Amino acid sequence: MLEHMYPQAVEAGIPATEYWGMTLEEIMIQVQANKKVKENELKEKAMFDYSQQRLAVFAFNDPKKFPKFEDAYPFLKQIEQAVEEAKTEEESKQDAMKRDQEIFLTQAQAINATRERRKLIEER
């Protein structure tokens, strides 16, 4: 049965190298997921095409009422905010890591200083 499905599965976006290691259920789930991704891409393209045509109509008929970029594509602001939040979160992680490294370095230096003092005491 899997031999007969192989060409259609590859056409549906399942990598040929992974197909033979998958169960029938995994194949069906991957096919559905690939189909959903493709549908979302088509919807997104249609939305952009529609927006582009609307903007072209404004530009041709009434350029003074041409909407600002943010008004024409309001969802981009949400994406920008999500990216900024992710950057802020990553920066805070980086800062925490730097603080941890500084503490570790200070502790390592203190240990080395203690070892040096012990060597001096033992040599006397």
mmCIF file of C-alpha atoms in Angstrom:
data_model
loop_
_atom_site.group_PDB
_atom_site.id
_atom_site.type_symbol
_atom_site.label_atom_id
_atom_site.label_comp_id
_atom_site.label_asym_id
_atom_site.label_seq_id
_atom_site.Cartn_x
_atom_site.Cartn_y
_atom_site.Cartn_z
ATOM 1 C CA MET A 1 0.000 0.000 0.000
ATOM 2 C CA LEU A 2 2.781 2.467 0.888
ATOM 3 C CA GLU A 3 4.443 1.784 -2.475
ATOM 4 C CA HIS A 4 1.365 3.076 -4.288
ATOM 5 C CA MET A 5 1.161 6.212 -2.140
ATOM 6 C CA TYR A 6 4.825 7.153 -2.557
ATOM 7 C CA PRO A 7 4.505 9.440 -5.657
ATOM 8 C CA GLN A 8 1.484 11.268 -4.242
ATOM 9 C CA ALA A 9 3.144 11.676 -0.856
ATOM 10 C CA VAL A 10 6.256 13.191 -2.420
ATOM 11 C CA GLU A 11 4.049 15.480 -4.517
ATOM 12 C CA ALA A 12 2.294 16.522 -1.307
ATOM 13 C CA GLY A 13 5.607 17.706 0.124
ATOM 14 C CA ILE A 14 6.877 14.745 2.141
ATOM 15 C CA PRO A 15 10.636 14.387 1.626
ATOM 16 C CA ALA A 16 11.436 11.193 -0.279
ATOM 17 C CA THR A 17 14.204 10.361 2.203
ATOM 18 C CA GLU A 18 11.784 10.444 5.144
ATOM 19 C CA TYR A 19 8.783 8.722 3.531
ATOM 20 C CA TRP A 20 9.892 5.137 4.073
ATOM 21 C CA GLY A 21 10.536 5.688 7.779
ATOM 22 C CA MET A 22 7.042 7.032 8.427
ATOM 23 C CA THR A 23 3.887 5.226 9.475
ATOM 24 C CA LEU A 24 0.647 5.653 7.535
ATOM 25 C CA GLU A 25 -0.702 7.922 10.289
ATOM 26 C CA GLU A 26 2.420 10.101 10.203
ATOM 27 C CA ILE A 27 2.171 10.352 6.418
ATOM 28 C CA MET A 28 -1.464 11.442 6.599
ATOM 29 C CA ILE A 29 -0.737 14.009 9.321
ATOM 30 C CA GLN A 30 2.181 15.435 7.318
ATOM 31 C CA VAL A 31 0.093 15.606 4.143
ATOM 32 C CA GLN A 32 -2.656 17.491 6.016
ATOM 33 C CA ALA A 33 -0.098 19.850 7.571
ATOM 34 C CA ASN A 34 1.523 20.540 4.199
ATOM 35 C CA LYS A 35 -1.912 21.169 2.685
ATOM 36 C CA LYS A 36 -2.771 23.639 5.477
ATOM 37 C CA VAL A 37 0.545 25.470 5.024
ATOM 38 C CA LYS A 38 -0.081 25.773 1.280
ATOM 39 C CA GLU A 39 -3.629 27.054 1.869
ATOM 40 C CA ASN A 40 -2.319 29.667 4.302
ATOM 41 C CA GLU A 41 0.309 30.765 1.785
ATOM 42 C CA LEU A 42 -2.346 31.140 -0.909
ATOM 43 C CA LYS A 43 -4.630 33.112 1.423
ATOM 44 C CA GLU A 44 -1.733 35.372 2.367
ATOM 45 C CA LYS A 45 -0.833 35.944 -1.277
ATOM 46 C CA ALA A 46 -4.476 36.670 -2.137
ATOM 47 C CA MET A 47 -4.674 39.168 0.712
ATOM 48 C CA PHE A 48 -1.531 40.943 -0.462
ATOM 49 C CA ASP A 49 -2.738 40.960 -4.065
ATOM 50 C CA TYR A 50 -6.078 42.434 -2.994
ATOM 51 C CA SER A 51 -4.372 45.081 -0.862
ATOM 52 C CA GLN A 52 -2.051 45.956 -3.719
ATOM 53 C CA GLN A 53 -4.982 46.432 -6.096
ATOM 54 C CA ARG A 54 -6.837 48.587 -3.576
ATOM 55 C CA LEU A 55 -3.763 50.755 -3.158
ATOM 56 C CA ALA A 56 -3.343 51.028 -6.929
ATOM 57 C CA VAL A 57 -6.931 52.284 -7.190
ATOM 58 C CA PHE A 58 -6.236 54.917 -4.520
ATOM 59 C CA ALA A 59 -3.009 55.952 -6.227
ATOM 60 C CA PHE A 60 -4.699 56.344 -9.592
ATOM 61 C CA ASN A 61 -8.021 57.907 -8.594
ATOM 62 C CA ASP A 62 -7.285 59.914 -5.464
ATOM 63 C CA PRO A 63 -3.593 60.045 -4.503
ATOM 64 C CA LYS A 64 -4.295 62.519 -1.677
ATOM 65 C CA LYS A 65 -6.298 59.852 0.172
ATOM 66 C CA PHE A 66 -3.604 57.222 -0.307
ATOM 67 C CA PRO A 67 -3.341 55.391 3.059
ATOM 68 C CA LYS A 68 -0.157 55.296 5.061
ATOM 69 C CA PHE A 69 1.801 52.068 5.002
ATOM 70 C CA GLU A 70 0.750 51.218 8.568
ATOM 71 C CA ASP A 71 -2.920 51.729 7.679
ATOM 72 C CA ALA A 72 -2.679 49.608 4.544
ATOM 73 C CA TYR A 73 -0.966 46.717 6.356
ATOM 74 C CA PRO A 74 -1.989 46.946 10.030
ATOM 75 C CA PHE A 75 -0.980 43.361 10.819
ATOM 76 C CA LEU A 76 2.668 44.225 10.169
ATOM 77 C CA LYS A 77 2.658 46.322 13.346
ATOM 78 C CA GLN A 78 1.722 43.225 15.347
ATOM 79 C CA ILE A 79 4.552 41.271 13.757
ATOM 80 C CA GLU A 80 6.969 44.112 14.498
ATOM 81 C CA GLN A 81 5.854 44.180 18.137
ATOM 82 C CA ALA A 82 6.318 40.410 18.432
ATOM 83 C CA VAL A 83 9.827 40.721 17.017
ATOM 84 C CA GLU A 84 10.651 43.549 19.432
ATOM 85 C CA GLU A 85 9.354 41.505 22.375
ATOM 86 C CA ALA A 86 11.471 38.556 21.275
ATOM 87 C CA LYS A 87 14.521 40.836 20.991
ATOM 88 C CA THR A 88 13.865 42.252 24.447
ATOM 89 C CA GLU A 89 13.507 38.755 25.884
ATOM 90 C CA GLU A 90 16.715 37.633 24.176
ATOM 91 C CA GLU A 91 18.557 40.722 25.412
ATOM 92 C CA SER A 92 17.430 40.033 28.978
ATOM 93 C CA LYS A 93 18.651 36.442 28.645
ATOM 94 C CA GLN A 94 21.985 37.727 27.336
ATOM 95 C CA ASP A 95 22.266 40.184 30.244
ATOM 96 C CA ALA A 96 21.517 37.437 32.756
ATOM 97 C CA MET A 97 24.111 35.224 31.122
ATOM 98 C CA LYS A 98 26.721 38.017 31.295
ATOM 99 C CA ARG A 99 25.955 38.577 34.990
ATOM 100 C CA ASP A 100 26.302 34.854 35.647
ATOM 101 C CA GLN A 101 29.602 34.805 33.776
ATOM 102 C CA GLU A 102 30.893 37.758 35.805
ATOM 103 C CA ILE A 103 29.931 36.038 39.063
ATOM 104 C CA PHE A 104 31.575 32.816 37.919
ATOM 105 C CA LEU A 105 34.739 34.670 36.887
ATOM 106 C CA THR A 106 34.869 36.497 40.243
ATOM 107 C CA GLN A 107 34.487 33.202 42.101
ATOM 108 C CA ALA A 108 37.175 31.551 39.956
ATOM 109 C CA GLN A 109 39.553 34.440 40.660
ATOM 110 C CA ALA A 110 38.854 34.168 44.387
ATOM 111 C CA ILE A 111 39.586 30.428 44.297
ATOM 112 C CA ASN A 112 42.842 31.023 42.430
ATOM 113 C CA ALA A 113 43.865 33.729 44.914
ATOM 114 C CA THR A 114 43.148 31.345 47.816
ATOM 115 C CA ARG A 115 45.256 28.630 46.160
ATOM 116 C CA GLU A 116 48.121 31.072 45.675
ATOM 117 C CA ARG A 117 47.976 32.100 49.358
ATOM 118 C CA ARG A 118 48.012 28.438 50.407
ATOM 119 C CA LYS A 119 51.077 27.799 48.233
ATOM 120 C CA LEU A 120 52.876 30.747 49.851
ATOM 121 C CA ILE A 121 51.981 29.504 53.345
ATOM 122 C CA GLU A 122 53.109 25.949 52.525
ATOM 123 C CA GLU A 123 56.427 27.190 51.115
ATOM 124 C CA ARG A 124 57.307 28.976 54.376
#
